[in-house]
Amino acid sequence: ECFKGSWATHKLLHKKAKDEKAKREVSSWTLEGDINTNPWSGYRYTGKLRPHYPLTPTRPVPSYIQRPDYADHPLGMSESEQALKGTSQIKILSSEDIEGMRVVCRLAREVLDVAAMMVKAGVTTEEIDHAVHLACIARNCYPSPLNYYNFPKSCCTSVNEVICHGIPDRRPLQEGDIVNVDITVYRNGYHGDLNETFYVGEVDEGARRLVQTTYECLMQAIDAGK
């Protein structure tokens, strides 16, 4: 009866403590200038890599750039993608569609080449993202990752043990890292998507073997699809 009678007060005190804890966690990774802040300090990571927050503000895209339907959605949701959920049909591209894909993929390759030139020890993945963003705009393309389900950046950078879709942040690349840069650009209704993994300086044999084996798997998959 004592516990039951005090339940309302007990619940309020727990809610207050929980809210205060959440505020402390938020404030701990929004301090400007702190480039070594980990917003998920309690997460059980599989390797040594940690996020470096806070991120720089979302970069704007000029209004004259054609946007995918999720670009301005508050949750980053694509209505056209949602409409296709559950379908078992694969669209057969027309010759016009294929040419549109060739054009946008060629532009994506150019943007990826810009990113490749940035990869070296001491450069942050946010700096790579900034270069990618500007390269997309210069080619009248929208950087497809930006705001897709609220993804905050214009490309994905996956360092070392990060499998894919890593968020560019303030951590400088280090000698011996490997980094995958995933580029997708949108133009004239088409997305061009490609990625490449780069060595940062000299890497160990395990990293070289991983990248080489992955590349060989990709080439065999392409041959099988022809």
PDB file of C-alpha atoms in Angstrom:
ATOM      1  CA  GLU A   1       0.000   0.000   0.000  1.00  0.00           C
ATOM      2  CA  CYS A   2       2.878   2.363   0.797  1.00  0.00           C
ATOM      3  CA  PHE A   3       4.468   1.765  -2.620  1.00  0.00           C
ATOM      4  CA  LYS A   4       1.096   2.019  -4.358  1.00  0.00           C
ATOM      5  CA  GLY A   5       0.256   5.275  -2.628  1.00  0.00           C
ATOM      6  CA  SER A   6       3.601   6.808  -3.525  1.00  0.00           C
ATOM      7  CA  TRP A   7       3.614   5.606  -7.157  1.00  0.00           C
ATOM      8  CA  ALA A   8       2.715   8.989  -8.678  1.00  0.00           C
ATOM      9  CA  THR A   9       5.560  10.735  -6.829  1.00  0.00           C
ATOM     10  CA  HIS A  10       7.953   7.877  -7.617  1.00  0.00           C
ATOM     11  CA  LYS A  11       7.122   8.107 -11.318  1.00  0.00           C
ATOM     12  CA  LEU A  12       7.567  11.891 -11.424  1.00  0.00           C
ATOM     13  CA  LEU A  13      10.987  11.689  -9.758  1.00  0.00           C
ATOM     14  CA  HIS A  14      12.146   9.022 -12.205  1.00  0.00           C
ATOM     15  CA  LYS A  15      10.901  11.073 -15.168  1.00  0.00           C
ATOM     16  CA  LYS A  16      12.730  14.152 -13.864  1.00  0.00           C
ATOM     17  CA  ALA A  17      15.958  12.189 -13.444  1.00  0.00           C
ATOM     18  CA  LYS A  18      15.584  10.667 -16.905  1.00  0.00           C
ATOM     19  CA  ASP A  19      14.969  14.091 -18.510  1.00  0.00           C
ATOM     20  CA  GLU A  20      17.993  15.599 -16.756  1.00  0.00           C
ATOM     21  CA  LYS A  21      20.184  12.694 -17.913  1.00  0.00           C
ATOM     22  CA  ALA A  22      19.003  13.197 -21.510  1.00  0.00           C
ATOM     23  CA  LYS A  23      19.790  16.922 -21.325  1.00  0.00           C
ATOM     24  CA  ARG A  24      23.301  16.187 -20.039  1.00  0.00           C
ATOM     25  CA  GLU A  25      23.887  13.710 -22.876  1.00  0.00           C
ATOM     26  CA  VAL A  26      22.710  16.192 -25.518  1.00  0.00           C
ATOM     27  CA  SER A  27      24.746  19.061 -24.097  1.00  0.00           C
ATOM     28  CA  SER A  28      27.807  16.817 -23.924  1.00  0.00           C
ATOM     29  CA  TRP A  29      28.003  16.496 -27.712  1.00  0.00           C
ATOM     30  CA  THR A  30      26.776  19.913 -28.834  1.00  0.00           C
ATOM     31  CA  LEU A  31      29.628  21.920 -27.374  1.00  0.00           C
ATOM     32  CA  GLU A  32      31.092  23.967 -30.212  1.00  0.00           C
ATOM     33  CA  GLY A  33      34.751  23.385 -30.876  1.00  0.00           C
ATOM     34  CA  ASP A  34      34.907  19.989 -29.154  1.00  0.00           C
ATOM     35  CA  ILE A  35      36.023  17.722 -31.979  1.00  0.00           C
ATOM     36  CA  ASN A  36      36.517  14.623 -29.848  1.00  0.00           C
ATOM     37  CA  THR A  37      33.011  14.191 -28.453  1.00  0.00           C
ATOM     38  CA  ASN A  38      31.341  10.781 -28.732  1.00  0.00           C
ATOM     39  CA  PRO A  39      27.519  11.131 -28.692  1.00  0.00           C
ATOM     40  CA  TRP A  40      27.036   7.415 -27.984  1.00  0.00           C
ATOM     41  CA  SER A  41      29.535   6.857 -25.186  1.00  0.00           C
ATOM     42  CA  GLY A  42      27.623   3.832 -23.870  1.00  0.00           C
ATOM     43  CA  TYR A  43      27.503   2.023 -27.205  1.00  0.00           C
ATOM     44  CA  ARG A  44      29.459  -1.246 -27.447  1.00  0.00           C
ATOM     45  CA  TYR A  45      31.741  -0.680 -30.431  1.00  0.00           C
ATOM     46  CA  THR A  46      33.387  -3.565 -32.264  1.00  0.00           C
ATOM     47  CA  GLY A  47      36.663  -1.737 -32.917  1.00  0.00           C
ATOM     48  CA  LYS A  48      38.738   1.295 -31.982  1.00  0.00           C
ATOM     49  CA  LEU A  49      36.946   3.825 -34.197  1.00  0.00           C
ATOM     50  CA  ARG A  50      34.732   6.414 -32.462  1.00  0.00           C
ATOM     51  CA  PRO A  51      32.551   9.208 -33.869  1.00  0.00           C
ATOM     52  CA  HIS A  52      33.815  12.785 -33.497  1.00  0.00           C
ATOM     53  CA  TYR A  53      30.939  15.174 -32.853  1.00  0.00           C
ATOM     54  CA  PRO A  54      29.387  17.720 -33.112  1.00  0.00           C
ATOM     55  CA  LEU A  55      28.943  17.726 -36.872  1.00  0.00           C
ATOM     56  CA  THR A  56      29.100  20.870 -38.955  1.00  0.00           C
ATOM     57  CA  PRO A  57      25.681  22.317 -39.920  1.00  0.00           C
ATOM     58  CA  THR A  58      23.796  20.829 -42.864  1.00  0.00           C
ATOM     59  CA  ARG A  59      25.106  22.342 -46.073  1.00  0.00           C
ATOM     60  CA  PRO A  60      22.554  24.126 -48.283  1.00  0.00           C
ATOM     61  CA  VAL A  61      21.707  23.134 -51.844  1.00  0.00           C
ATOM     62  CA  PRO A  62      20.825  26.018 -54.207  1.00  0.00           C
ATOM     63  CA  SER A  63      17.168  26.231 -55.220  1.00  0.00           C
ATOM     64  CA  TYR A  64      17.999  25.836 -58.925  1.00  0.00           C
ATOM     65  CA  ILE A  65      19.256  22.275 -58.344  1.00  0.00           C
ATOM     66  CA  GLN A  66      16.601  19.639 -59.088  1.00  0.00           C
ATOM     67  CA  ARG A  67      15.800  17.703 -55.916  1.00  0.00           C
ATOM     68  CA  PRO A  68      14.583  14.164 -55.225  1.00  0.00           C
ATOM     69  CA  ASP A  69      11.231  13.940 -53.464  1.00  0.00           C
ATOM     70  CA  TYR A  70      12.757  13.297 -50.026  1.00  0.00           C
ATOM     71  CA  ALA A  71      15.087  16.309 -50.064  1.00  0.00           C
ATOM     72  CA  ASP A  72      12.680  18.614 -48.225  1.00  0.00           C
ATOM     73  CA  HIS A  73      10.621  15.982 -46.392  1.00  0.00           C
ATOM     74  CA  PRO A  74      10.841  16.499 -42.595  1.00  0.00           C
ATOM     75  CA  LEU A  75      11.678  12.812 -42.101  1.00  0.00           C
ATOM     76  CA  GLY A  76      13.589  12.421 -45.355  1.00  0.00           C
ATOM     77  CA  MET A  77      11.064   9.903 -46.695  1.00  0.00           C
ATOM     78  CA  SER A  78      10.673   9.243 -50.423  1.00  0.00           C
ATOM     79  CA  GLU A  79       7.018   8.969 -51.455  1.00  0.00           C
ATOM     80  CA  SER A  80       7.950   7.409 -54.792  1.00  0.00           C
ATOM     81  CA  GLU A  81      10.012   4.778 -52.998  1.00  0.00           C
ATOM     82  CA  GLN A  82       7.207   4.069 -50.535  1.00  0.00           C
ATOM     83  CA  ALA A  83       4.768   3.578 -53.431  1.00  0.00           C
ATOM     84  CA  LEU A  84       6.964   0.793 -54.832  1.00  0.00           C
ATOM     85  CA  LYS A  85       7.231  -1.142 -51.565  1.00  0.00           C
ATOM     86  CA  GLY A  86       5.869  -4.641 -51.861  1.00  0.00           C
ATOM     87  CA  THR A  87       6.068  -4.783 -55.641  1.00  0.00           C
ATOM     88  CA  SER A  88       7.872  -7.698 -57.263  1.00  0.00           C
ATOM     89  CA  GLN A  89       8.265  -5.989 -60.625  1.00  0.00           C
ATOM     90  CA  ILE A  90      11.597  -4.635 -61.841  1.00  0.00           C
ATOM     91  CA  LYS A  91      11.439  -1.657 -64.160  1.00  0.00           C
ATOM     92  CA  ILE A  92      12.934  -2.256 -67.604  1.00  0.00           C
ATOM     93  CA  LEU A  93      14.826   0.874 -68.593  1.00  0.00           C
ATOM     94  CA  SER A  94      14.268   2.407 -71.997  1.00  0.00           C
ATOM     95  CA  SER A  95      17.166   3.552 -74.166  1.00  0.00           C
ATOM     96  CA  GLU A  96      16.442   7.088 -72.948  1.00  0.00           C
ATOM     97  CA  ASP A  97      16.589   5.918 -69.323  1.00  0.00           C
ATOM     98  CA  ILE A  98      19.871   4.103 -69.936  1.00  0.00           C
ATOM     99  CA  GLU A  99      21.405   7.214 -71.462  1.00  0.00           C
ATOM    100  CA  GLY A 100      20.202   9.259 -68.489  1.00  0.00           C
ATOM    101  CA  MET A 101      21.875   6.741 -66.189  1.00  0.00           C
ATOM    102  CA  ARG A 102      25.110   6.890 -68.194  1.00  0.00           C
ATOM    103  CA  VAL A 103      25.218  10.663 -67.841  1.00  0.00           C
ATOM    104  CA  VAL A 104      24.531  10.751 -64.105  1.00  0.00           C
ATOM    105  CA  CYS A 105      26.936   7.880 -63.360  1.00  0.00           C
ATOM    106  CA  ARG A 106      29.677   9.652 -65.305  1.00  0.00           C
ATOM    107  CA  LEU A 107      29.082  12.756 -63.171  1.00  0.00           C
ATOM    108  CA  ALA A 108      29.157  10.632 -60.018  1.00  0.00           C
ATOM    109  CA  ARG A 109      32.520   9.216 -61.122  1.00  0.00           C
ATOM    110  CA  GLU A 110      33.866  12.758 -61.478  1.00  0.00           C
ATOM    111  CA  VAL A 111      32.691  13.590 -57.960  1.00  0.00           C
ATOM    112  CA  LEU A 112      34.271  10.404 -56.595  1.00  0.00           C
ATOM    113  CA  ASP A 113      37.549  11.397 -58.258  1.00  0.00           C
ATOM    114  CA  VAL A 114      37.375  14.715 -56.380  1.00  0.00           C
ATOM    115  CA  ALA A 115      36.928  12.791 -53.123  1.00  0.00           C
ATOM    116  CA  ALA A 116      39.853  10.510 -54.007  1.00  0.00           C
ATOM    117  CA  MET A 117      42.193  13.487 -54.284  1.00  0.00           C
ATOM    118  CA  MET A 118      41.244  14.508 -50.735  1.00  0.00           C
ATOM    119  CA  VAL A 119      42.148  11.200 -49.091  1.00  0.00           C
ATOM    120  CA  LYS A 120      45.328  11.535 -47.037  1.00  0.00           C
ATOM    121  CA  ALA A 121      46.381  11.466 -43.396  1.00  0.00           C
ATOM    122  CA  GLY A 122      45.223  14.527 -41.456  1.00  0.00           C
ATOM    123  CA  VAL A 123      42.170  15.243 -43.609  1.00  0.00           C
ATOM    124  CA  THR A 124      38.810  14.804 -41.873  1.00  0.00           C
ATOM    125  CA  THR A 125      35.952  12.965 -43.525  1.00  0.00           C
ATOM    126  CA  GLU A 126      33.873  16.131 -43.097  1.00  0.00           C
ATOM    127  CA  GLU A 127      36.406  17.943 -45.291  1.00  0.00           C
ATOM    128  CA  ILE A 128      35.961  15.207 -47.896  1.00  0.00           C
ATOM    129  CA  ASP A 129      32.190  15.626 -47.590  1.00  0.00           C
ATOM    130  CA  HIS A 130      32.503  19.380 -48.122  1.00  0.00           C
ATOM    131  CA  ALA A 131      34.512  18.853 -51.313  1.00  0.00           C
ATOM    132  CA  VAL A 132      31.950  16.297 -52.506  1.00  0.00           C
ATOM    133  CA  HIS A 133      29.077  18.685 -51.802  1.00  0.00           C
ATOM    134  CA  LEU A 134      30.686  21.486 -53.809  1.00  0.00           C
ATOM    135  CA  ALA A 135      31.543  19.097 -56.658  1.00  0.00           C
ATOM    136  CA  CYS A 136      27.908  17.971 -56.860  1.00  0.00           C
ATOM    137  CA  ILE A 137      26.615  21.538 -56.988  1.00  0.00           C
ATOM    138  CA  ALA A 138      29.200  22.467 -59.643  1.00  0.00           C
ATOM    139  CA  ARG A 139      27.725  19.713 -61.848  1.00  0.00           C
ATOM    140  CA  ASN A 140      24.106  20.757 -61.207  1.00  0.00           C
ATOM    141  CA  CYS A 141      23.545  17.581 -59.205  1.00  0.00           C
ATOM    142  CA  TYR A 142      21.878  17.011 -55.855  1.00  0.00           C
ATOM    143  CA  PRO A 143      23.998  14.928 -53.428  1.00  0.00           C
ATOM    144  CA  SER A 144      21.574  12.021 -52.999  1.00  0.00           C
ATOM    145  CA  PRO A 145      22.477  10.959 -49.424  1.00  0.00           C
ATOM    146  CA  LEU A 146      21.623  14.416 -48.051  1.00  0.00           C
ATOM    147  CA  ASN A 147      18.418  14.172 -45.967  1.00  0.00           C
ATOM    148  CA  TYR A 148      17.602  10.658 -47.167  1.00  0.00           C
ATOM    149  CA  TYR A 149      15.855   9.524 -43.982  1.00  0.00           C
ATOM    150  CA  ASN A 150      17.540  12.575 -42.412  1.00  0.00           C
ATOM    151  CA  PHE A 151      21.085  11.482 -43.286  1.00  0.00           C
ATOM    152  CA  PRO A 152      23.043  14.659 -42.449  1.00  0.00           C
ATOM    153  CA  LYS A 153      25.807  14.624 -45.073  1.00  0.00           C
ATOM    154  CA  SER A 154      26.372  14.606 -48.841  1.00  0.00           C
ATOM    155  CA  CYS A 155      28.315  11.339 -49.031  1.00  0.00           C
ATOM    156  CA  CYS A 156      29.074   8.299 -46.882  1.00  0.00           C
ATOM    157  CA  THR A 157      32.571   7.702 -45.529  1.00  0.00           C
ATOM    158  CA  SER A 158      33.237   4.338 -43.889  1.00  0.00           C
ATOM    159  CA  VAL A 159      36.579   4.050 -42.125  1.00  0.00           C
ATOM    160  CA  ASN A 160      38.207   0.735 -41.171  1.00  0.00           C
ATOM    161  CA  GLU A 161      35.647  -1.505 -39.413  1.00  0.00           C
ATOM    162  CA  VAL A 162      32.629   0.603 -40.475  1.00  0.00           C
ATOM    163  CA  ILE A 163      30.872  -1.608 -43.024  1.00  0.00           C
ATOM    164  CA  CYS A 164      28.939   1.045 -44.953  1.00  0.00           C
ATOM    165  CA  HIS A 165      27.042   4.349 -44.796  1.00  0.00           C
ATOM    166  CA  GLY A 166      29.362   5.972 -42.264  1.00  0.00           C
ATOM    167  CA  ILE A 167      28.640   9.611 -41.415  1.00  0.00           C
ATOM    168  CA  PRO A 168      31.480  12.042 -42.241  1.00  0.00           C
ATOM    169  CA  ASP A 169      32.722  13.716 -39.062  1.00  0.00           C
ATOM    170  CA  ARG A 170      35.672  15.588 -37.567  1.00  0.00           C
ATOM    171  CA  ARG A 171      38.011  12.659 -37.095  1.00  0.00           C
ATOM    172  CA  PRO A 172      41.201  13.136 -39.153  1.00  0.00           C
ATOM    173  CA  LEU A 173      42.183  10.167 -41.295  1.00  0.00           C
ATOM    174  CA  GLN A 174      45.257   8.384 -39.971  1.00  0.00           C
ATOM    175  CA  GLU A 175      48.154   6.599 -41.642  1.00  0.00           C
ATOM    176  CA  GLY A 176      47.138   2.975 -42.120  1.00  0.00           C
ATOM    177  CA  ASP A 177      43.383   3.615 -42.338  1.00  0.00           C
ATOM    178  CA  ILE A 178      41.232   2.390 -45.183  1.00  0.00           C
ATOM    179  CA  VAL A 179      38.226   4.518 -46.112  1.00  0.00           C
ATOM    180  CA  ASN A 180      35.324   3.791 -48.410  1.00  0.00           C
ATOM    181  CA  VAL A 181      33.717   6.845 -50.001  1.00  0.00           C
ATOM    182  CA  ASP A 182      30.180   6.221 -51.265  1.00  0.00           C
ATOM    183  CA  ILE A 183      28.914   8.775 -53.778  1.00  0.00           C
ATOM    184  CA  THR A 184      25.407   9.135 -55.190  1.00  0.00           C
ATOM    185  CA  VAL A 185      24.284  12.108 -57.265  1.00  0.00           C
ATOM    186  CA  TYR A 186      20.829  12.986 -58.589  1.00  0.00           C
ATOM    187  CA  ARG A 187      20.138  14.726 -61.876  1.00  0.00           C
ATOM    188  CA  ASN A 188      17.225  14.750 -64.323  1.00  0.00           C
ATOM    189  CA  GLY A 189      15.351  12.131 -62.314  1.00  0.00           C
ATOM    190  CA  TYR A 190      18.216   9.609 -62.101  1.00  0.00           C
ATOM    191  CA  HIS A 191      20.557   8.605 -59.269  1.00  0.00           C
ATOM    192  CA  GLY A 192      24.139   7.607 -60.096  1.00  0.00           C
ATOM    193  CA  ASP A 193      25.672   5.546 -57.280  1.00  0.00           C
ATOM    194  CA  LEU A 194      29.229   4.239 -56.934  1.00  0.00           C
ATOM    195  CA  ASN A 195      31.913   3.889 -54.304  1.00  0.00           C
ATOM    196  CA  GLU A 196      35.575   3.102 -53.880  1.00  0.00           C
ATOM    197  CA  THR A 197      37.841   2.133 -50.998  1.00  0.00           C
ATOM    198  CA  PHE A 198      41.131   3.981 -50.575  1.00  0.00           C
ATOM    199  CA  TYR A 199      44.335   3.353 -48.632  1.00  0.00           C
ATOM    200  CA  VAL A 200      45.501   6.159 -46.358  1.00  0.00           C
ATOM    201  CA  GLY A 201      49.261   5.954 -46.758  1.00  0.00           C
ATOM    202  CA  GLU A 202      50.788   2.547 -46.033  1.00  0.00           C
ATOM    203  CA  VAL A 203      48.313  -0.055 -44.782  1.00  0.00           C
ATOM    204  CA  ASP A 204      48.871  -3.511 -43.326  1.00  0.00           C
ATOM    205  CA  GLU A 205      48.587  -6.753 -45.269  1.00  0.00           C
ATOM    206  CA  GLY A 206      45.177  -7.577 -43.799  1.00  0.00           C
ATOM    207  CA  ALA A 207      43.695  -4.326 -45.089  1.00  0.00           C
ATOM    208  CA  ARG A 208      45.230  -4.850 -48.531  1.00  0.00           C
ATOM    209  CA  ARG A 209      43.880  -8.382 -48.715  1.00  0.00           C
ATOM    210  CA  LEU A 210      40.398  -7.199 -47.690  1.00  0.00           C
ATOM    211  CA  VAL A 211      40.263  -4.493 -50.354  1.00  0.00           C
ATOM    212  CA  GLN A 212      41.709  -6.714 -53.095  1.00  0.00           C
ATOM    213  CA  THR A 213      39.367  -9.619 -52.318  1.00  0.00           C
ATOM    214  CA  THR A 214      36.356  -7.307 -52.276  1.00  0.00           C
ATOM    215  CA  TYR A 215      37.369  -5.876 -55.647  1.00  0.00           C
ATOM    216  CA  GLU A 216      37.734  -9.348 -57.153  1.00  0.00           C
ATOM    217  CA  CYS A 217      34.266 -10.282 -55.854  1.00  0.00           C
ATOM    218  CA  LEU A 218      32.830  -7.159 -57.476  1.00  0.00           C
ATOM    219  CA  MET A 219      34.410  -7.943 -60.836  1.00  0.00           C
ATOM    220  CA  GLN A 220      33.094 -11.509 -60.754  1.00  0.00           C
ATOM    221  CA  ALA A 221      29.611 -10.260 -59.881  1.00  0.00           C
ATOM    222  CA  ILE A 222      29.718  -7.818 -62.813  1.00  0.00           C
ATOM    223  CA  ASP A 223      30.802 -10.605 -65.167  1.00  0.00           C
ATOM    224  CA  ALA A 224      27.944 -12.792 -63.923  1.00  0.00           C
ATOM    225  CA  GLY A 225      25.455 -10.006 -64.555  1.00  0.00           C
ATOM    226  CA  LYS A 226      26.464  -9.377 -68.168  1.00  0.00           C
TER     227      LYS A 226
END
